[in-house]
RNA sequence: GCUCCCAUCGUCUAGAGGCCUAGGACACAGCCCUCUCAAGGCUGGUACGAGGGUUCGAAUCCCUCUGGGAGCGCCA
């Protein structure tokens, strides 16, 4: 096993950290972990106008919540400007780069002319051979891209992709304001950070030949590239604020577990036979880039919810309890006063897709129903059902052992002896204690709620039933 | 417009020439279980974009088309 694998996740803090970015981060992280390598976080903030500290913090918070911890970093490109200038000065001296004095208007005219000729717009290299500066013009610096030959990207997911150098142009690496540009910074960073595997979205595939040419100008052979397919919204179109493009932290608020989100995201583009549910440990053991597919995939909220539930049912009640507590607080429920959370988790997890749902459905354990569900009350808390509910109350009040099995036996006995059936006894009790027609099995529900609280609520229901 | 990428059920995917009358999962429908809701079990429907090749044989290889997507910035 090679121990020198180094991957990096390089988000730009110009938007929010969404699903697509998280999946990229996950694959970088998994690959590094799988090979005992190093995972690096690098913030690409060279766009000084759009990058904000708040956006950086959102990325950091998101990574923290997901548990995708970086072994090195976060590094910030804005802190590396001296290094970029150093490389540019060197390239200028070596003739690998040159000053370009073309004005924006001139470039615009060039572009329009090319478009009119149905050509791909690109810089024609007119300043390549210029020997002296132009009065009053602050130049940009361009990389001298090879004119001939081809660049072959041997992509780990796409296979060999060939680009003709003739299709590429001399890209700007330093703006007229002296700031370096993205493609150049990436190259210097990947070189300095000794990145061995560049795993990123396939929207970068077209940038790769340029970066490879610059890497070679630095004197090294490029790393392994792996371009991941895009993630689309539920409707199969590009992710936008309307559907999938929300901050990862939004998923926390909606009650998803990081384990589940990561599991779901891993299965978007990656597979291991027919297996659907993976723990993080399993994923790191099983993940391989060769099992990543090439086509874009759409987010499926239903499946994410299902996977979330699978994890809710699998993880330890103690772990889930912590998350449930957080959700209850968000609902304004004080979970410190009331029954223990772990039994509630065990009673609720197979009937909750999310922690948010679980919290909502568990609210009644902490607060007596303020009102009864109209339909459920009409059917179960009326003059007709009242006698049986009264008997149930009496039986429960006399019960020696307040445990689920004992409660079950008592209710069962009452049902048999009255000939009404278990539902006729359980359902009125359910409405009485929970306020509605849905709850975990009545015996477990009452056991969790406690005798005192149960009887008090039944009394209130009896009063309501008249 | 040019360059590059992609193409199996509604969705996520298995499939690396014969094991495919195409398998699994989500969702959906029905049934079973059942004190509600779930969970679970069983059953069912729906897919290899089109056309040409190669081959004894193609979802799998090649070509064309079609349809999606990305890039072509002094954005990242």
XYZ file of C-alpha atoms (C1' of nucleotides) in Angstrom:
542
model
C 0.000 0.000 0.000
C 1.419 3.331 -1.023
C 1.577 5.732 1.848
C 2.305 8.885 -0.060
C -1.153 9.538 -1.501
C -2.097 13.191 -1.117
C -5.509 14.514 -2.127
C -7.029 17.926 -1.717
C -10.480 19.430 -1.579
C -10.318 22.951 -2.966
C -13.605 24.815 -2.643
C -13.944 28.476 -3.435
C -15.777 30.493 -0.799
C -17.922 32.346 -3.299
C -21.073 30.355 -2.724
C -22.228 27.797 -0.252
C -20.899 24.310 0.338
C -23.545 22.175 -1.321
C -24.097 18.527 -2.118
C -21.839 18.536 -5.144
C -18.909 19.948 -3.233
C -19.477 17.577 -0.363
C -19.425 14.567 -2.656
C -16.120 15.737 -4.105
C -14.732 16.276 -0.611
C -15.957 12.850 0.433
C -14.258 11.065 -2.453
C -11.000 12.931 -1.823
C -11.233 12.062 1.841
C -12.135 8.422 1.209
C -9.345 7.966 -1.269
C -6.754 9.428 1.081
C -8.032 7.396 4.018
C -8.234 4.231 2.008
C -4.591 4.504 1.061
C -3.336 5.786 4.368
C -2.586 9.088 2.704
C -3.128 12.744 3.459
C -6.262 14.810 2.887
C -5.714 18.529 2.439
C -8.209 21.375 2.602
C -7.401 24.373 0.490
C -9.578 27.436 0.180
C -9.409 29.000 -3.250
C -10.162 32.585 -2.438
C -8.329 34.441 -5.175
C -11.559 36.093 -6.253
C -11.267 38.912 -3.745
C -14.528 40.460 -4.794
C -16.781 37.492 -4.250
C -15.014 35.580 -1.489
C -16.289 36.263 1.994
C -15.136 35.180 5.472
C -18.677 34.045 6.166
C -18.574 31.677 3.214
C -15.254 30.290 4.440
C -16.786 29.651 7.836
C -19.736 27.835 6.276
C -17.342 25.503 4.503
C -15.383 24.847 7.685
C -18.558 24.255 9.692
C -19.924 21.939 7.058
C -16.766 19.850 6.925
C -16.733 19.699 10.704
C -20.317 18.480 10.901
C -19.673 15.836 8.266
C -16.567 14.683 10.055
C -14.373 15.105 7.002
C -11.360 16.341 8.881
C -8.356 17.602 6.985
C -4.899 16.295 7.763
C -3.372 19.528 6.491
C -4.813 22.961 6.090
C -6.982 24.829 5.650
C -4.609 26.702 3.387
C -5.657 29.961 1.823
C -4.500 31.021 -1.596
C -4.645 34.677 -0.614
C -1.865 33.926 1.850
C 0.347 32.524 -0.864
C 0.617 35.493 -3.183
C 4.380 35.957 -2.672
C 4.920 32.412 -3.829
C 2.800 32.904 -6.959
C 4.720 36.081 -7.823
C 7.947 34.224 -7.401
C 6.922 31.590 -9.934
C 5.670 34.214 -12.365
C 8.936 36.189 -12.152
C 10.825 33.014 -12.801
C 8.670 32.031 -15.777
C 9.009 35.517 -17.196
C 12.775 35.253 -16.910
C 12.760 31.821 -18.520
C 10.432 32.859 -21.311
C 7.717 30.452 -20.144
C 5.447 33.440 -19.708
C 5.238 36.881 -21.267
C 3.630 40.288 -20.826
C 0.523 41.027 -22.836
C -0.493 44.615 -23.395
C -3.759 43.999 -25.225
C -6.646 46.089 -23.969
C -9.970 44.601 -23.009
C -11.507 46.270 -26.037
C -8.934 44.753 -28.299
C -9.563 41.321 -26.819
C -13.287 41.790 -27.181
C -12.898 42.678 -30.849
C -10.714 39.639 -31.396
C -13.299 37.450 -29.761
C -16.169 38.804 -31.806
C -14.261 38.378 -35.038
C -13.511 34.760 -34.181
C -17.096 34.057 -33.256
C -18.197 35.601 -36.558
C -15.858 33.207 -38.338
C -17.389 30.342 -36.313
C -14.136 29.748 -34.541
C -13.557 28.984 -30.914
C -12.694 32.302 -29.272
C -9.142 32.363 -27.990
C -6.189 34.645 -27.588
C -4.150 34.659 -30.779
C -0.801 35.264 -29.140
C -0.143 38.634 -30.702
C 2.008 39.786 -27.777
C 4.129 36.645 -27.754
C 6.954 38.231 -29.701
C 6.655 41.724 -28.290
C 9.996 43.011 -27.091
C 9.176 46.216 -25.267
C 6.397 47.622 -23.091
C 3.559 49.789 -24.311
C 3.368 53.315 -22.898
C 0.767 53.757 -20.208
C -0.490 50.184 -20.253
C -0.175 47.860 -17.266
C 0.267 44.419 -18.770
C -1.102 41.075 -17.754
C 1.111 37.992 -17.760
C 0.262 35.084 -20.018
C 1.525 31.535 -19.963
C 3.256 30.493 -23.164
C 1.299 27.349 -24.024
C 2.850 24.883 -26.483
C 1.593 25.529 -30.017
C 1.819 22.016 -31.300
C 1.256 18.501 -30.161
C -1.372 17.124 -27.870
C -1.952 16.736 -24.159
C -3.251 13.387 -23.054
C -5.188 13.308 -19.818
C -5.171 9.756 -18.553
C -8.185 10.229 -16.339
C -8.895 7.678 -13.628
C -12.613 7.699 -14.344
C -12.833 8.762 -17.975
C -9.840 7.034 -19.455
C -7.637 8.764 -21.991
C -8.839 12.156 -23.166
C -6.853 13.941 -25.850
C -6.615 17.701 -26.290
C -4.746 19.381 -29.124
C -2.491 22.192 -27.977
C -3.731 24.117 -30.984
C -7.117 24.261 -29.258
C -5.629 25.889 -26.196
C -4.463 29.462 -25.905
C -2.104 31.486 -23.750
C -4.105 31.988 -20.609
C -3.638 34.926 -18.271
C -1.846 33.923 -15.094
C -1.471 37.389 -13.566
C -4.060 40.115 -13.885
C -3.170 43.718 -14.567
C -3.791 44.439 -10.896
C -1.009 42.019 -10.074
C -3.202 39.217 -8.745
C -2.706 35.657 -9.952
C -5.553 33.724 -11.560
C -7.212 30.471 -10.643
C -5.738 27.965 -13.086
C -2.252 29.150 -12.281
C -2.700 29.100 -8.518
C -4.056 25.575 -8.684
C -0.946 24.464 -10.498
C 1.487 26.085 -8.091
C -0.477 24.771 -5.102
C -0.785 21.241 -6.388
C 2.929 21.322 -7.076
C 3.930 22.771 -3.706
C 1.539 20.562 -1.786
C 2.762 17.499 -3.647
C -0.754 16.463 -4.600
C -0.730 12.978 -6.111
C -4.414 12.638 -6.994
C -6.578 15.485 -8.182
C -10.193 14.426 -7.610
C -12.701 17.078 -8.670
C -15.852 17.705 -10.673
C -15.705 16.974 -14.370
C -16.491 20.595 -15.127
C -12.732 20.928 -14.674
C -11.828 18.383 -17.314
C -11.419 21.121 -19.896
C -8.995 22.996 -17.633
C -6.823 19.975 -17.144
C -4.634 20.147 -20.275
C -3.695 23.753 -19.485
C -2.835 22.804 -15.947
C -0.792 19.862 -17.151
C 1.165 22.114 -19.480
C 1.898 24.503 -16.639
C 2.850 21.689 -14.315
C 5.344 20.537 -16.902
C 6.638 24.068 -17.080
C 7.272 23.717 -13.356
C 9.305 20.679 -14.200
C 7.129 17.868 -12.881
C 4.868 15.261 -14.358
C 1.205 15.888 -13.523
C -0.622 13.939 -10.796
C -3.348 11.405 -11.410
C -6.605 13.100 -12.354
C -10.056 11.764 -11.553
C -12.975 13.818 -12.814
C -16.238 13.033 -11.093
C -19.579 13.305 -12.863
C -21.854 16.176 -11.931
C -24.723 15.927 -9.499
C -28.040 17.225 -10.786
C -31.221 18.373 -9.083
C -34.174 15.984 -8.632
C -35.549 17.078 -11.999
C -32.358 16.163 -13.805
C -31.285 19.729 -14.447
C -28.378 21.601 -12.999
C -28.324 22.118 -9.254
C -29.799 25.486 -8.336
C -30.999 27.268 -5.246
C -34.461 26.066 -6.076
C -33.696 22.426 -5.418
C -30.424 20.859 -4.333
C -28.067 23.766 -3.992
C -28.479 24.459 -0.328
C -25.796 24.461 2.334
C -24.990 21.066 3.822
C -25.899 22.445 7.196
C -29.445 22.698 5.928
C -29.506 18.901 5.911
C -28.601 18.896 9.564
C -31.524 21.170 10.308
C -33.820 18.927 8.311
C -32.806 16.003 10.491
C -30.331 14.065 8.407
C -27.366 12.273 9.904
C -23.942 12.993 8.420
C -23.418 9.235 8.091
C -26.569 9.010 5.991
C -25.821 12.007 3.825
C -22.335 10.716 3.135
C -23.661 7.238 2.423
C -26.199 8.637 0.003
C -23.672 10.861 -1.719
C -21.199 8.022 -2.064
C -23.826 6.010 -3.921
C -24.261 8.857 -6.351
C -21.649 7.836 -8.864
C -20.016 5.087 -6.870
C -21.194 1.571 -6.212
C -20.073 -1.636 -4.611
C -22.179 -4.395 -6.133
C -25.734 -4.204 -4.858
C -24.921 -2.824 -1.429
C -26.797 0.319 -0.477
C -26.026 0.917 3.183
C -22.470 1.676 4.191
C -20.933 2.889 7.402
C -18.132 5.397 6.991
C -15.694 2.680 7.974
C -17.029 0.353 5.261
C -16.824 3.076 2.672
C -13.212 3.853 3.454
C -12.392 0.182 3.231
C -14.292 -0.402 -0.008
C -13.939 2.841 -1.940
C -12.030 2.821 -5.192
C -11.967 5.345 -8.005
C -12.238 2.579 -10.551
C -15.769 1.930 -9.301
C -16.852 5.495 -9.964
C -19.033 5.893 -13.039
C -18.934 8.598 -15.663
C -22.465 9.845 -16.029
C -24.162 12.620 -14.113
C -26.757 11.644 -11.530
C -29.845 13.284 -10.127
C -30.536 13.688 -6.441
C -33.399 11.555 -5.146
C -34.770 12.980 -1.870
C -36.856 9.869 -1.193
C -33.849 7.646 -1.288
C -31.849 9.984 0.905
C -34.676 9.827 3.447
C -34.740 6.035 3.270
C -30.994 5.812 3.800
C -31.284 8.221 6.696
C -33.832 5.955 8.314
C -31.640 2.921 7.762
C -28.890 4.669 9.686
C -31.301 5.834 12.372
C -32.213 2.202 12.906
C -28.625 1.036 12.938
C -26.714 3.562 15.024
C -26.590 3.392 18.816
C -29.578 4.917 20.649
C -27.141 7.004 22.671
C -25.728 8.593 19.547
C -29.175 9.258 18.073
C -30.360 10.652 21.385
C -27.830 13.473 21.162
C -29.133 14.441 17.729
C -32.738 14.088 18.835
C -32.078 16.375 21.773
C -30.753 19.022 19.386
C -33.885 18.745 17.244
C -36.165 18.919 20.270
C -34.439 22.092 21.377
C -35.112 23.543 17.978
C -38.795 22.853 18.556
C -38.575 24.672 21.849
C -38.909 21.488 23.874
C -36.884 21.144 27.047
C -35.754 17.538 26.878
C -34.115 17.683 30.286
C -37.564 17.568 31.861
C -39.260 14.360 30.902
C -38.500 10.762 30.020
C -35.032 9.547 29.018
C -34.283 9.956 25.333
C -32.827 6.560 24.540
C -36.041 4.554 24.998
C -37.793 7.166 22.889
C -35.231 6.720 20.143
C -35.722 2.971 20.238
C -39.469 3.385 20.059
C -39.421 5.987 17.295
C -36.593 5.233 14.947
C -38.367 2.721 12.755
C -41.155 5.213 12.193
C -39.068 8.297 11.475
C -37.324 9.174 8.258
C -35.530 12.101 9.828
C -34.570 13.346 13.263
C -36.829 16.298 12.696
C -39.784 13.970 12.196
C -38.708 12.002 15.219
C -38.641 15.134 17.343
C -42.051 16.234 16.152
C -43.522 12.800 16.780
C -41.913 12.646 20.224
C -43.018 16.029 21.415
C -45.950 14.587 23.355
C -43.589 12.698 25.662
C -42.544 16.058 27.059
C -45.676 18.129 26.693
C -49.240 16.983 27.270
C -51.347 17.505 24.139
C -52.720 21.038 24.064
C -55.568 19.842 21.876
C -56.722 16.555 20.416
C -56.587 15.777 16.763
C -60.154 16.432 15.741
C -60.765 13.324 13.723
C -59.001 10.997 16.142
C -60.846 12.475 19.119
C -64.236 12.222 17.470
C -63.695 8.563 16.840
C -61.934 7.568 20.033
C -62.891 9.983 22.753
C -66.670 9.906 22.851
C -69.514 8.612 24.969
C -69.262 5.235 23.352
C -65.580 4.695 23.965
C -65.572 6.296 27.372
C -66.519 3.223 29.474
C -63.664 1.131 28.104
C -61.204 3.961 28.585
C -62.395 4.285 32.128
C -61.801 0.597 32.720
C -58.386 0.886 31.183
C -57.590 3.691 33.560
C -58.641 1.596 36.510
C -56.573 -1.361 35.381
C -53.524 0.783 34.780
C -53.883 2.521 38.108
C -53.757 -0.850 39.857
C -50.890 -2.238 37.830
C -48.018 -3.333 40.038
C -45.194 -3.266 37.559
C -45.164 -0.272 35.210
C -43.328 -1.874 32.319
C -44.190 -2.414 28.698
C -44.803 -6.164 29.067
C -46.955 -5.651 32.142
C -48.917 -2.859 30.494
C -49.356 -4.974 27.416
C -50.649 -7.916 29.436
C -53.098 -5.711 31.302
C -54.497 -4.088 28.199
C -54.623 -7.409 26.429
C -56.587 -8.926 29.298
C -59.014 -6.044 29.312
C -59.538 -6.362 25.590
C -60.251 -10.060 25.828
C -62.530 -9.787 28.781
C -64.560 -7.007 27.207
C -64.538 -8.735 23.844
C -63.812 -5.457 22.135
C -60.436 -6.168 20.638
C -57.076 -4.636 21.403
C -57.592 -1.714 19.080
C -60.658 -0.579 20.913
C -58.637 -0.265 24.085
C -55.364 0.958 22.652
C -56.590 3.650 20.343
C -58.508 5.758 22.868
C -55.508 5.519 25.183
C -53.267 6.600 22.350
C -55.333 9.661 21.600
C -55.562 10.432 25.292
C -51.822 10.489 25.854
C -50.502 11.643 22.485
C -53.332 13.809 21.254
C -53.477 11.996 17.941
C -53.943 8.637 16.312
C -50.287 7.863 15.770
C -47.638 6.801 18.225
C -45.325 3.897 18.981
C -47.000 0.725 20.337
C -49.246 1.746 23.208
C -47.484 -0.395 25.821
C -44.092 1.121 25.101
C -45.576 4.573 24.854
C -47.190 4.370 28.265
C -44.121 2.737 29.775
C -42.001 5.664 28.641
C -44.510 8.244 29.684
C -44.801 6.913 33.229
C -47.820 6.050 35.305
C -48.465 9.415 36.813
C -48.435 11.304 33.562
C -50.448 8.619 31.794
C -53.217 8.649 34.347
C -53.337 12.426 34.381
C -53.740 12.537 30.627
C -56.350 9.780 30.635
C -58.316 11.713 33.218
C -58.256 14.762 31.012
C -59.407 12.683 28.069
C -62.237 11.191 30.101
C -63.369 14.667 30.997
C -63.219 15.608 27.349
C -65.228 12.539 26.327
C -67.904 13.705 28.681
C -20.085 28.304 -33.313
C -15.712 25.398 -31.688
C -13.484 21.704 -28.187
C -14.358 18.025 -24.615
C -17.560 14.718 -21.752
C -21.908 11.593 -21.037
C -26.106 7.952 -22.559
C -29.433 0.597 -18.783
C -36.399 0.956 -15.322
C -39.402 7.675 -13.171
C -34.579 7.977 -10.016
C -29.709 5.699 -8.087
C -27.274 1.639 -10.090
C -25.299 -3.979 -11.382
C -23.590 -5.453 -15.953
C -16.220 -5.190 -18.207
C -19.185 -10.458 -25.781
C -22.412 -15.793 -24.342
C -24.175 -16.647 -16.875
C -29.346 -11.159 -19.384
C -36.389 -14.087 -21.370
C -31.170 -7.540 -18.078
C -30.166 -8.122 -11.414
C -30.548 -4.845 -6.857
C -32.301 -0.265 -4.376
C -35.671 4.139 -3.823
C -40.544 5.410 -5.261
C -45.351 3.176 -6.766
C -49.416 -0.863 -6.550
C -51.327 -5.329 -4.176
C -51.015 -8.966 -0.287
C -49.179 -10.732 4.594
C -48.107 -9.132 9.624
C -50.770 -5.737 12.925
C -53.448 -1.731 18.817
C -52.320 3.340 15.172
C -48.193 4.738 12.246
C -44.175 2.443 10.841
C -40.601 -1.372 10.261
C -40.373 -6.201 8.038
C -41.821 -10.133 4.415
C -43.919 -11.582 -0.360
C -45.773 -10.305 -5.295
C -46.202 -6.894 -9.576
C -45.300 -3.174 -13.502
C -41.721 -0.136 -16.075
C -35.168 0.260 -18.915
C -30.316 -1.311 -22.553
C -31.960 6.570 -27.082
C -31.860 5.495 -32.859
C -29.448 3.498 -37.119
C -25.454 1.056 -39.184
C -21.382 -2.279 -38.663
C -17.704 -6.249 -36.191
C -18.889 -11.307 -34.364
C -21.427 -17.875 -34.504
C -23.256 -14.420 -30.627
C -23.610 -7.411 -28.388
C -26.537 -3.733 -23.032
C -21.362 -4.846 -23.438
C -16.546 -3.390 -29.198
C -16.474 0.408 -33.644
C -18.981 4.412 -36.610
C -22.926 7.957 -37.503
C -27.016 10.420 -35.660
C -30.032 12.147 -31.679
C -30.412 13.889 -26.888
C -28.112 15.890 -22.417
C -23.887 18.429 -20.043
C -19.246 21.187 -19.473
C -15.619 24.565 -21.171
C -14.158 28.509 -24.516
C -13.253 35.383 -18.693
C -8.026 40.166 -16.270
C -14.695 33.825 -12.420
C -13.375 29.747 -9.647
